[in-house]
XYZ file of C-alpha atoms in Angstrom:
691
model
C -132.957 -85.122 223.375
C -130.907 -84.464 226.723
C -128.824 -86.983 225.848
C -128.337 -85.534 222.826
C -127.653 -82.070 223.866
C -125.260 -84.220 226.626
C -123.215 -85.656 224.015
C -123.621 -82.436 221.834
C -121.819 -80.685 224.411
C -118.888 -83.340 225.153
C -118.268 -83.685 221.641
C -118.134 -79.860 221.740
C -115.846 -79.997 224.993
C -113.531 -82.616 222.844
C -113.414 -80.767 220.069
C -112.156 -77.752 222.254
C -109.340 -79.620 223.837
C -108.044 -81.102 220.722
C -107.814 -77.873 219.006
C -106.412 -76.204 221.810
C -103.877 -79.228 223.393
C -103.395 -81.720 220.497
C -103.468 -79.103 216.998
C -102.288 -75.797 218.999
C -104.464 -73.999 217.338
C -103.837 -70.239 217.358
C -105.656 -67.965 216.056
C -104.310 -65.388 213.610
C -104.352 -61.212 213.659
C -103.896 -58.883 216.870
C -106.965 -58.480 218.962
C -107.874 -61.414 217.930
C -109.507 -64.209 221.374
C -109.470 -66.979 221.800
C -112.790 -69.698 220.470
C -114.318 -71.211 223.180
C -116.868 -74.546 223.491
C -119.947 -72.467 222.687
C -118.312 -72.382 219.102
C -117.549 -74.819 218.531
C -121.376 -76.355 219.082
C -122.052 -74.898 215.796
C -120.112 -77.429 213.839
C -120.720 -80.484 215.883
C -123.769 -81.206 214.596
C -125.985 -83.081 212.118
C -123.436 -85.205 209.988
C -120.634 -83.426 211.589
C -120.818 -84.999 214.154
C -119.312 -88.737 213.503
C -116.335 -86.952 211.451
C -115.830 -85.052 214.377
C -115.650 -88.111 216.409
C -113.701 -89.960 213.866
C -110.924 -87.143 214.227
C -110.580 -86.509 217.613
C -110.387 -89.815 218.390
C -107.203 -90.837 215.769
C -105.316 -87.366 215.149
C -103.335 -86.610 217.401
C -100.498 -84.100 216.826
C -100.349 -82.280 213.662
C -95.922 -82.608 213.679
C -96.798 -86.564 214.169
C -99.174 -86.298 211.018
C -96.234 -84.717 209.115
C -94.329 -87.275 209.996
C -95.844 -90.093 210.089
C -97.827 -89.500 207.037
C -100.483 -91.616 207.870
C -102.851 -92.637 209.135
C -102.463 -92.230 213.471
C -104.711 -95.016 214.524
C -102.714 -97.743 212.744
C -99.290 -96.714 214.575
C -100.704 -99.766 217.123
C -102.139 -97.920 220.395
C -105.145 -101.194 220.577
C -103.469 -104.268 222.232
C -104.886 -107.504 221.013
C -103.642 -110.720 221.778
C -103.549 -113.038 219.416
C -103.794 -117.238 219.533
C -101.630 -119.097 217.204
C -102.840 -122.308 216.161
C -100.424 -124.670 214.216
C -101.641 -127.238 212.135
C -99.557 -129.931 214.532
C -100.537 -131.625 217.361
C -98.197 -129.576 219.331
C -99.917 -127.915 222.062
C -98.816 -124.706 224.275
C -99.307 -125.220 227.858
C -101.412 -121.810 230.320
C -97.581 -120.682 231.682
C -96.301 -120.141 228.303
C -99.166 -118.493 226.783
C -98.984 -116.603 229.930
C -95.284 -115.566 229.058
C -95.996 -115.045 225.108
C -99.585 -112.648 226.242
C -96.529 -110.985 228.287
C -93.747 -110.537 225.669
C -96.902 -109.519 223.740
C -98.135 -106.905 226.380
C -94.887 -105.852 227.165
C -93.428 -105.242 223.343
C -96.863 -102.800 222.690
C -95.613 -101.062 225.745
C -92.078 -100.511 224.492
C -93.656 -99.924 221.291
C -95.806 -97.291 222.811
C -93.195 -96.026 225.066
C -90.710 -95.258 221.734
C -93.220 -93.712 219.979
C -93.986 -91.430 223.209
C -90.121 -90.551 223.612
C -90.366 -90.486 219.540
C -93.733 -87.857 219.328
C -91.583 -86.013 222.338
C -89.000 -85.975 220.391
C -90.536 -84.662 217.737
C -92.525 -81.889 219.977
C -88.920 -80.615 221.229
C -87.760 -80.106 218.018
C -90.590 -78.212 216.885
C -90.656 -76.186 219.869
C -86.947 -75.826 218.805
C -87.934 -75.406 215.715
C -90.770 -72.722 216.416
C -88.310 -71.210 218.724
C -85.912 -70.364 216.048
C -89.015 -69.325 213.330
C -90.221 -66.885 216.392
C -86.751 -66.023 217.029
C -85.632 -65.167 213.137
C -89.393 -63.264 212.740
C -88.771 -60.896 215.890
C -85.405 -60.140 214.598
C -86.824 -59.639 210.397
C -89.868 -57.392 212.504
C -87.179 -55.128 214.483
C -85.023 -54.698 211.413
C -88.593 -54.075 209.514
C -89.676 -51.810 212.031
C -85.908 -49.500 212.380
C -86.537 -49.358 208.443
C -89.668 -48.728 209.290
C -88.671 -45.368 211.827
C -86.041 -44.823 209.412
C -88.810 -44.409 206.923
C -90.675 -42.722 208.794
C -88.180 -39.884 210.148
C -87.013 -39.616 206.264
C -90.480 -39.163 205.222
C -90.321 -36.890 208.426
C -87.207 -35.296 206.834
C -89.018 -34.723 203.143
C -92.330 -33.469 204.170
C -90.216 -30.610 206.069
C -88.780 -30.230 203.500
C -91.696 -29.900 200.889
C -93.429 -27.632 203.076
C -90.367 -25.197 203.686
C -89.796 -25.226 199.418
C -93.433 -24.971 199.328
C -93.713 -21.813 201.731
C -90.683 -20.514 200.089
C -91.854 -21.443 196.630
C -95.005 -18.748 197.978
C -93.503 -16.262 199.279
C -91.521 -16.071 195.965
C -95.302 -15.436 193.867
C -96.049 -12.889 196.266
C -93.272 -11.584 196.592
C -92.937 -11.925 192.128
C -97.341 -10.613 191.690
C -95.742 -7.570 194.158
C -92.931 -7.152 191.703
C -95.403 -7.148 188.893
C -97.753 -4.716 190.398
C -95.166 -2.505 191.634
C -93.617 -2.480 188.507
C -96.982 -1.765 186.619
C -98.026 0.955 189.122
C -94.723 2.567 188.223
C -95.084 1.955 184.238
C -98.290 4.678 184.601
C -96.557 6.663 186.983
C -93.611 6.909 184.774
C -96.508 7.379 181.344
C -98.180 10.279 183.347
C -95.451 12.546 184.690
C -92.019 12.757 186.600
C -91.469 14.040 190.407
C -88.613 16.631 190.633
C -87.015 17.978 193.802
C -84.227 21.030 194.149
C -81.099 20.709 194.314
C -77.682 22.716 194.548
C -75.879 23.027 191.537
C -72.902 21.167 190.696
C -69.982 21.827 188.053
C -71.161 20.280 185.031
C -74.306 22.242 184.777
C -74.719 25.028 182.532
C -76.266 27.866 184.861
C -74.089 26.593 188.315
C -73.148 30.276 189.006
C -76.859 31.287 188.820
C -78.364 31.667 192.567
C -81.802 29.223 191.698
C -81.853 25.632 192.535
C -81.378 22.658 190.226
C -83.556 20.590 189.790
C -83.441 16.486 189.916
C -86.086 13.678 189.236
C -86.902 11.222 192.031
C -85.370 8.370 190.895
C -81.823 10.551 190.897
C -82.409 11.691 194.058
C -82.656 8.770 195.412
C -80.126 7.028 193.808
C -77.331 9.932 195.489
C -79.377 9.524 199.067
C -78.063 5.664 198.698
C -74.648 6.515 197.494
C -73.691 9.504 200.354
C -75.087 6.257 202.581
C -72.718 3.364 200.739
C -69.278 6.218 201.376
C -70.045 7.350 204.097
C -70.548 3.620 205.221
C -67.013 2.604 204.091
C -65.686 5.968 204.533
C -66.727 5.569 208.839
C -65.338 1.959 208.322
C -62.157 2.690 206.281
C -61.506 5.554 209.564
C -62.065 1.996 211.968
C -64.880 3.230 212.925
C -66.395 -0.390 213.867
C -63.597 -2.216 215.072
C -65.411 -4.292 217.036
C -68.703 -3.423 216.767
C -69.451 -6.458 214.043
C -73.030 -6.632 214.911
C -73.165 -2.965 214.323
C -71.304 -3.429 210.847
C -74.140 -6.843 210.107
C -77.372 -4.033 211.099
C -75.176 -1.482 208.716
C -75.032 -3.704 206.039
C -78.460 -4.918 205.833
C -79.906 -0.702 206.206
C -78.164 -0.189 202.936
C -78.985 -3.700 200.862
C -82.374 -2.641 202.333
C -82.528 1.047 200.283
C -80.377 -0.786 197.313
C -83.522 -3.036 196.922
C -86.350 -0.138 197.570
C -84.192 1.620 194.952
C -84.084 -1.217 192.440
C -87.716 -2.625 193.091
C -88.863 1.216 192.937
C -87.528 1.886 189.421
C -86.747 0.671 186.048
C -83.052 -0.288 185.472
C -82.619 2.202 182.349
C -83.683 4.926 185.583
C -80.832 3.361 188.149
C -78.467 2.885 185.075
C -79.182 6.493 183.682
C -79.275 8.215 188.010
C -76.098 6.314 188.588
C -74.306 7.502 185.859
C -75.027 11.029 186.939
C -74.685 11.062 189.903
C -70.986 8.735 188.644
C -70.211 11.954 186.803
C -70.992 14.400 188.468
C -68.997 12.846 191.693
C -65.908 13.195 189.162
C -66.165 16.271 188.817
C -66.771 17.707 191.761
C -63.761 15.974 193.121
C -61.893 17.641 190.002
C -62.761 20.299 191.148
C -61.361 19.482 195.057
C -58.511 18.561 193.632
C -58.369 21.847 191.473
C -58.326 23.898 194.360
C -55.888 22.321 196.195
C -52.461 24.504 196.038
C -49.591 23.080 197.697
C -47.225 26.171 197.137
C -49.348 28.259 198.034
C -50.082 26.736 201.643
C -46.526 26.246 202.558
C -46.319 30.130 201.313
C -48.872 30.351 204.274
C -46.685 29.063 206.413
C -44.231 31.535 207.628
C -41.978 31.178 210.297
C -39.003 33.588 211.265
C -35.301 32.300 212.034
C -34.161 33.868 214.855
C -30.706 34.223 216.369
C -30.799 32.013 219.136
C -31.681 28.879 216.384
C -35.296 29.625 217.102
C -38.138 29.758 214.907
C -41.557 31.354 215.221
C -44.749 31.078 213.304
C -46.004 34.138 211.503
C -48.787 32.835 210.188
C -51.681 34.997 211.038
C -54.386 32.532 212.292
C -58.639 32.926 211.968
C -60.590 34.981 213.506
C -62.678 34.352 216.479
C -65.611 35.880 214.607
C -65.455 34.097 211.814
C -64.272 30.936 213.912
C -67.733 31.910 215.251
C -70.370 32.436 211.933
C -68.287 29.334 210.862
C -69.226 26.932 213.592
C -72.980 28.792 213.422
C -73.403 28.036 209.830
C -72.402 24.119 210.796
C -75.275 24.265 213.188
C -77.923 25.882 211.047
C -77.091 22.819 208.715
C -77.547 19.998 210.924
C -79.797 22.116 212.424
C -82.325 22.007 208.948
C -81.014 18.641 207.530
C -82.118 17.439 211.436
C -85.751 19.091 209.685
C -85.160 17.578 206.951
C -85.263 13.989 208.698
C -88.006 14.745 210.947
C -90.395 15.755 207.984
C -89.614 12.031 206.042
C -89.556 10.350 208.723
C -93.360 12.118 209.630
C -93.957 10.890 205.785
C -92.821 7.814 206.267
C -95.485 7.345 210.379
C -98.589 8.553 207.841
C -98.253 6.226 205.508
C -97.437 3.101 207.266
C -100.348 4.597 209.543
C -102.522 5.085 206.805
C -101.349 1.169 205.250
C -102.880 0.181 208.932
C -105.498 1.207 208.433
C -106.272 -0.684 204.652
C -105.075 -3.902 207.061
C -107.275 -3.381 209.369
C -109.960 -2.651 207.557
C -109.370 -6.033 204.648
C -109.153 -8.143 207.660
C -112.148 -6.425 209.432
C -114.262 -7.124 205.670
C -112.600 -10.770 206.432
C -113.837 -11.637 210.301
C -117.434 -10.204 208.635
C -117.335 -12.826 205.658
C -115.820 -15.324 208.174
C -118.046 -15.382 211.005
C -121.523 -15.446 211.300
C -121.808 -15.355 215.437
C -121.525 -11.813 217.218
C -119.722 -13.323 220.283
C -116.775 -14.857 217.469
C -116.387 -11.802 216.103
C -115.688 -9.985 218.360
C -113.493 -12.012 219.847
C -111.608 -12.579 216.650
C -111.161 -8.463 216.399
C -110.052 -8.624 219.782
C -107.461 -11.537 218.421
C -106.780 -9.757 215.903
C -106.081 -6.172 218.116
C -103.726 -8.099 220.311
C -101.766 -9.602 217.523
C -101.391 -5.686 216.035
C -100.608 -4.218 219.570
C -97.892 -7.525 220.071
C -96.326 -6.678 216.804
C -96.158 -2.817 217.271
C -94.871 -3.456 219.921
C -91.884 -5.793 218.871
C -91.162 -3.291 216.369
C -91.161 -0.721 218.640
C -88.393 -3.090 220.081
C -86.727 -3.909 217.463
C -86.530 0.454 217.361
C -85.565 0.903 220.536
C -82.999 -1.495 219.901
C -81.542 -0.490 216.828
C -81.342 2.583 218.258
C -79.736 1.979 221.553
C -76.817 0.291 219.215
C -76.710 3.802 217.630
C -76.770 5.601 220.374
C -73.902 3.083 221.969
C -72.303 4.033 219.004
C -71.828 7.309 219.396
C -70.594 7.103 222.784
C -68.166 5.331 222.007
C -66.877 7.308 219.410
C -67.668 10.496 221.615
C -65.388 8.969 223.339
C -62.726 7.793 221.063
C -62.845 11.682 219.497
C -61.658 12.347 223.070
C -59.066 10.414 223.262
C -57.692 11.369 220.690
C -58.560 15.328 221.653
C -56.647 14.468 224.584
C -53.988 12.796 222.795
C -53.448 15.898 220.725
C -53.438 18.179 223.166
C -50.292 16.969 224.906
C -48.655 16.461 221.772
C -48.941 19.592 221.472
C -47.480 19.872 224.601
C -44.559 18.327 224.028
C -43.825 19.988 220.157
C -42.137 23.261 221.976
C -39.204 19.949 223.531
C -39.367 18.680 220.791
C -39.237 21.268 218.541
C -36.269 22.827 221.036
C -34.126 19.548 220.662
C -34.704 19.791 216.542
C -33.042 23.111 216.380
C -30.421 22.215 218.698
C -29.340 19.319 216.439
C -29.355 21.774 213.255
C -27.681 24.046 214.998
C -24.710 21.072 215.854
C -25.156 19.743 211.858
C -24.858 23.848 210.670
C -21.839 23.670 212.953
C -19.942 20.758 211.726
C -20.738 21.533 208.360
C -19.673 24.676 207.855
C -16.261 23.588 206.611
C -17.416 20.513 204.759
C -16.550 21.841 200.714
C -13.044 22.304 201.691
C -12.924 19.536 202.867
C -14.245 17.519 200.357
C -12.160 18.900 197.625
C -8.756 17.777 199.357
C -10.356 14.285 200.061
C -10.795 14.091 196.715
C -7.159 15.203 195.553
C -5.705 12.641 197.908
C -7.433 9.756 195.978
C -6.396 10.919 193.393
C -3.038 11.429 193.627
C -3.081 7.940 195.316
C -4.763 6.077 192.571
C -2.325 6.844 189.807
C 1.123 6.424 192.049
C -0.046 3.010 192.200
C -1.305 2.343 188.921
C 2.311 3.980 187.118
C 4.624 1.026 188.743
C 2.451 -1.994 186.882
C 1.841 0.007 183.848
C 5.651 -1.785 181.825
C 4.112 -5.314 183.196
C 0.475 -5.116 182.260
C 1.547 -4.457 178.827
C 4.590 -7.031 178.514
C 1.360 -9.850 179.822
C -0.865 -8.346 177.565
C 1.461 -8.814 174.212
C 1.430 -12.516 175.492
C -1.719 -12.808 175.763
C -2.548 -12.033 172.416
C -3.707 -14.599 170.181
C -3.812 -17.469 172.784
C -7.364 -17.559 172.384
C -6.927 -18.984 168.961
C -4.822 -21.358 169.161
C -6.203 -22.880 172.333
C -9.524 -23.313 169.817
C -7.512 -25.047 166.756
C -6.136 -27.944 169.234
C -9.461 -28.637 170.522
C -11.005 -28.477 166.286
C -9.688 -31.939 165.791
C -10.558 -33.820 168.881
C -13.543 -35.754 169.473
C -16.111 -34.700 172.169
C -17.918 -37.491 173.647
C -14.138 -38.536 174.313
C -14.101 -36.037 176.699
C -16.879 -37.519 178.549
C -16.297 -39.175 182.022
C -17.960 -41.076 184.469
C -17.375 -41.142 187.364
C -17.619 -45.098 190.012
C -19.039 -45.579 193.315
C -16.787 -48.573 194.356
C -13.937 -47.050 192.454
C -11.548 -43.591 192.188
C -10.484 -43.854 188.829
C -12.800 -41.851 186.070
C -13.943 -43.641 183.262
C -14.917 -42.556 180.099
C -18.379 -42.868 178.467
C -17.881 -43.925 175.191
C -15.865 -46.947 177.377
C -19.126 -47.926 179.291
C -21.349 -50.648 177.609
C -24.106 -48.570 177.436
C -22.984 -46.324 175.064
C -21.217 -48.867 172.504
C -24.394 -49.114 170.170
C -26.049 -46.333 170.430
C -23.245 -43.724 170.499
C -22.410 -42.647 166.555
C -17.964 -42.629 167.549
C -18.134 -45.565 169.161
C -19.708 -47.722 166.680
C -17.235 -45.739 163.181
C -14.645 -47.691 165.998
C -15.802 -50.885 167.236
C -17.096 -51.494 162.988
C -16.407 -54.819 163.306
C -18.856 -55.545 166.664
C -22.055 -53.821 165.100
C -21.455 -56.033 162.259
C -21.642 -58.876 165.061
C -25.007 -57.245 166.864
C -26.411 -56.927 163.265
C -26.118 -60.719 161.764
C -27.608 -61.570 165.588
C -31.108 -59.367 165.169
C -29.426 -57.532 168.708
C -31.140 -54.863 169.789
C -29.694 -51.825 170.604
C -31.701 -50.553 173.371
C -30.118 -53.181 175.609
C -26.252 -53.714 177.189
C -23.505 -55.529 175.138
C -23.198 -57.868 177.931
C -26.346 -59.538 177.143
C -25.474 -60.813 174.083
C -24.396 -64.100 175.385
C -27.946 -64.506 176.871
C -29.245 -63.806 173.268
C -26.590 -66.142 171.569
C -27.861 -68.821 173.543
C -31.868 -68.042 172.891
C -31.145 -67.890 169.537
C -29.086 -71.806 169.991
C -32.571 -73.144 171.258
C -34.958 -71.770 168.395
C -32.733 -73.163 166.156
C -33.126 -76.660 167.971
C -36.873 -75.881 168.554
C -37.117 -75.530 164.965
C -34.872 -78.626 164.301
C -36.820 -81.260 166.293
C -39.902 -79.898 164.975
C -38.455 -80.174 160.717
C -37.578 -84.064 161.614
C -40.696 -84.903 163.968
C -42.470 -83.677 160.464
C -39.771 -85.163 157.880
C -40.394 -88.696 160.362
C -45.023 -88.273 160.146
C -43.657 -87.602 156.421
C -42.131 -90.946 155.937
C -44.397 -92.881 158.187
C -47.385 -92.713 156.366
C -45.870 -92.221 152.970
C -44.587 -96.078 153.599
C -48.144 -97.182 155.702
C -50.202 -95.913 152.690
C -47.943 -96.367 149.560
C -47.572 -93.857 147.316
C -51.091 -91.727 149.554
C -50.520 -88.400 150.745
C -51.338 -87.012 153.967
C -54.941 -85.213 152.915
C -55.855 -88.401 151.403
C -55.037 -90.434 154.349
C -56.478 -87.640 156.769
C -59.614 -87.630 155.142
C -60.012 -91.741 155.304
C -59.514 -91.586 159.031
C -62.569 -88.940 159.220
C -64.764 -91.139 157.036
C -63.816 -93.928 159.287
C -64.992 -91.544 162.561
C -67.985 -90.625 161.516
C -68.863 -94.374 160.435
C -67.800 -94.997 163.620
C -70.051 -92.731 165.416
C -73.215 -93.618 163.372
C -72.719 -97.308 164.339
C -72.360 -95.831 167.434
C -75.735 -93.477 167.508
C -78.072 -96.590 166.394
C -76.979 -98.979 168.819
C -77.446 -95.984 171.877
C -80.361 -94.408 170.188
C -83.253 -97.177 171.288
C -81.854 -98.045 174.484
C -81.754 -94.290 175.411
C -84.920 -94.056 173.995
C -86.411 -96.932 176.111
C -84.791 -95.164 179.307
C -86.465 -91.863 178.826
C -89.883 -93.485 177.969
C -89.239 -95.294 182.021
C -88.018 -91.600 183.516
C -91.415 -90.065 182.179
C -93.626 -93.012 183.926
C -91.500 -92.684 187.123
C -91.878 -88.388 187.251
C -95.460 -89.106 186.751
C -95.553 -90.838 189.376
C -93.177 -89.195 191.062
C -95.502 -86.393 190.778
C -98.518 -88.091 191.623
C -97.032 -89.169 194.675
C -96.167 -85.769 195.266
C -99.087 -84.312 195.481
C -100.037 -87.028 197.440
C -97.800 -85.851 199.921
C -98.475 -82.354 199.496
C -102.491 -82.783 200.396
C -101.465 -84.835 202.840
C -99.522 -81.997 204.801
C -102.051 -79.451 203.827
C -104.948 -81.657 205.237
C -104.103 -84.787 206.847
C -107.521 -86.072 207.123
C -108.989 -86.232 204.581
C -108.449 -89.245 204.057
C -109.639 -91.010 207.813
C -112.844 -90.816 206.828
C -114.844 -94.041 206.789
C -116.845 -93.135 202.917
C -113.745 -92.447 201.161
C -112.062 -95.268 198.791
C -108.824 -95.406 198.264
C -107.871 -97.712 195.641
C -111.233 -98.933 195.913
C -111.029 -100.324 199.819
C -111.868 -97.756 202.734
C -110.759 -96.996 205.827
C -112.134 -100.463 207.776
C -110.824 -102.316 204.960
C -107.349 -101.346 204.724
C -107.591 -101.848 208.577
C -108.685 -105.253 208.285
C -104.954 -105.915 205.573
C -103.259 -104.687 207.911
C -104.133 -106.442 211.260
C -103.779 -110.119 208.949
C -100.581 -109.001 207.258
C -99.226 -107.635 210.748
C -100.723 -111.498 211.993
C -98.758 -112.914 209.546
C -95.849 -111.696 210.275
C -96.083 -112.149 213.547
C -96.293 -115.696 213.687
C -93.298 -115.944 210.739
C -91.483 -114.714 213.500
C -92.336 -116.851 216.095
C -91.920 -119.710 213.577
C -88.149 -118.224 213.157
C -88.003 -118.057 216.941
C -88.570 -121.725 217.803
C -86.329 -122.870 215.145
C -83.898 -121.020 216.535
C -84.493 -122.453 220.057
C -84.595 -126.095 218.873
């Protein structure tokens, strides 16, 4: 019992060593460990022991099996000495027998060495192939990894884009739903009643002279305020108040756009359009009233100056009284105070509405927290987190407002400094105005002195110029009349001379290599297209027509054209001669037969020859095809056998499997007999060669 167990352990150790070292077994997969000896014991039990003993003792290398394609035990690992007995009475001495044994042993060793060398070469070749395959696999794995990384990056980018698109669509849905709710609520409010506000009278109102304030709808009020804000921004931008404040311009634009979007979101298109129409009409009428109230003549008359003898001008217009200026300043300050009060009330109303919305949001959050959290501790933490988030949002909003207010104050400071600089510049100009006025008055006095007798001098110069013109023209009057009479009718005579002249004859071309001009009509390119040249050279034109010379070619090419026509005529003549010879030849051989009949007879002879060749070659081809099919069937069975041997090299090495009615031992015996006969024949040939 112990011996059987020891044999099983030895067989498991041999099988483990054979699989790992000889066959180079490597488990596939990541994280799979190498099998140990204990795992090989399970397959070395029962009838499998004989099979594994035979496999471990006869199969040596998978690469050798693939190359040899047979039983590796037949390679001559076992050295046997054979004593050859000849039928003759000649005996070998012991020394010759020793030499023969040594020779056989050395031949066996040489065979073993050659076999080992071939095994080593095969192993090296296999190692190189494995290295190449490993390198190729590594390159493919690297490329696949790079592709996977690129795909992963693209997928991540696509996922991020999809998330952004999803968030965008969610935001769109939220805005659309809020817009639908707002439109629905607005429609309900519009069906109930409209809100009216008081405003100043305009020139379009029928009772614009009344003391009672006019009324306007809430939509008209919002549209008018938005238009005023846009107009104020454009006026400020036109005056150059935002020269160095690009961020302020952008922030102001965003505020204006938010106001416009609020108006468009709150009211319908029809209401907004009607309000814009009314506001535009009122603005146009107010602009018309302002322009009609401007009277430049009256303003110019109010500017009264007194001219004194020394050349000074004194302003006699009465300035506004001090009391009137004070009243005007008080009215402006009261108006600003009222506007600030209105803005304060408006902001207080907005603050109250925002507080109400904040309380509603907090109540909704509280209800949602009570639904989601059952434990008291979690609910407290969630409430605390929500309070902190609300406080943080409030601080951020306050920070944004403070930043906006800071920017607004900076703009006011810049504007105040600019206004201060303008006032200082105006004050300086006022201080310098007297000096400029004195210079201008001195210049006016000089001009008045110079132009005191300008009219009399101008009349005197005009008379002198007229007298000079009369004296210059009287001396040439007779000569001019005679020249005019001589030139009378010259144009008609010159035109009569040119009537009979051909105009193309007057066209000349200047050559670069010649100082003389050449008539265009005499140029070769113009002799076949110009009607005048054709009419003057009718004979040349007739020659061109007979030769079918193209009109777009120059006459210098007439020789080459004639040579081409001559060559064509020669070719046609040669073809006609060849045709006549063929007709004469076939007519002489066939008597009175026609060429068509000769061709028909020739076709019949060719078809008869083809039929005879087919009758002769078809049986041979059929025989060759049958032999080829048999060879292909044998090759397919051989290929299948080779494929089976490649897949399972040792499948035919077990003792009980028969191949062609013989088992492994019988094939070995036949092999030994054949090798013995071959060796005897080799020895006989060697002895005969020595003798």
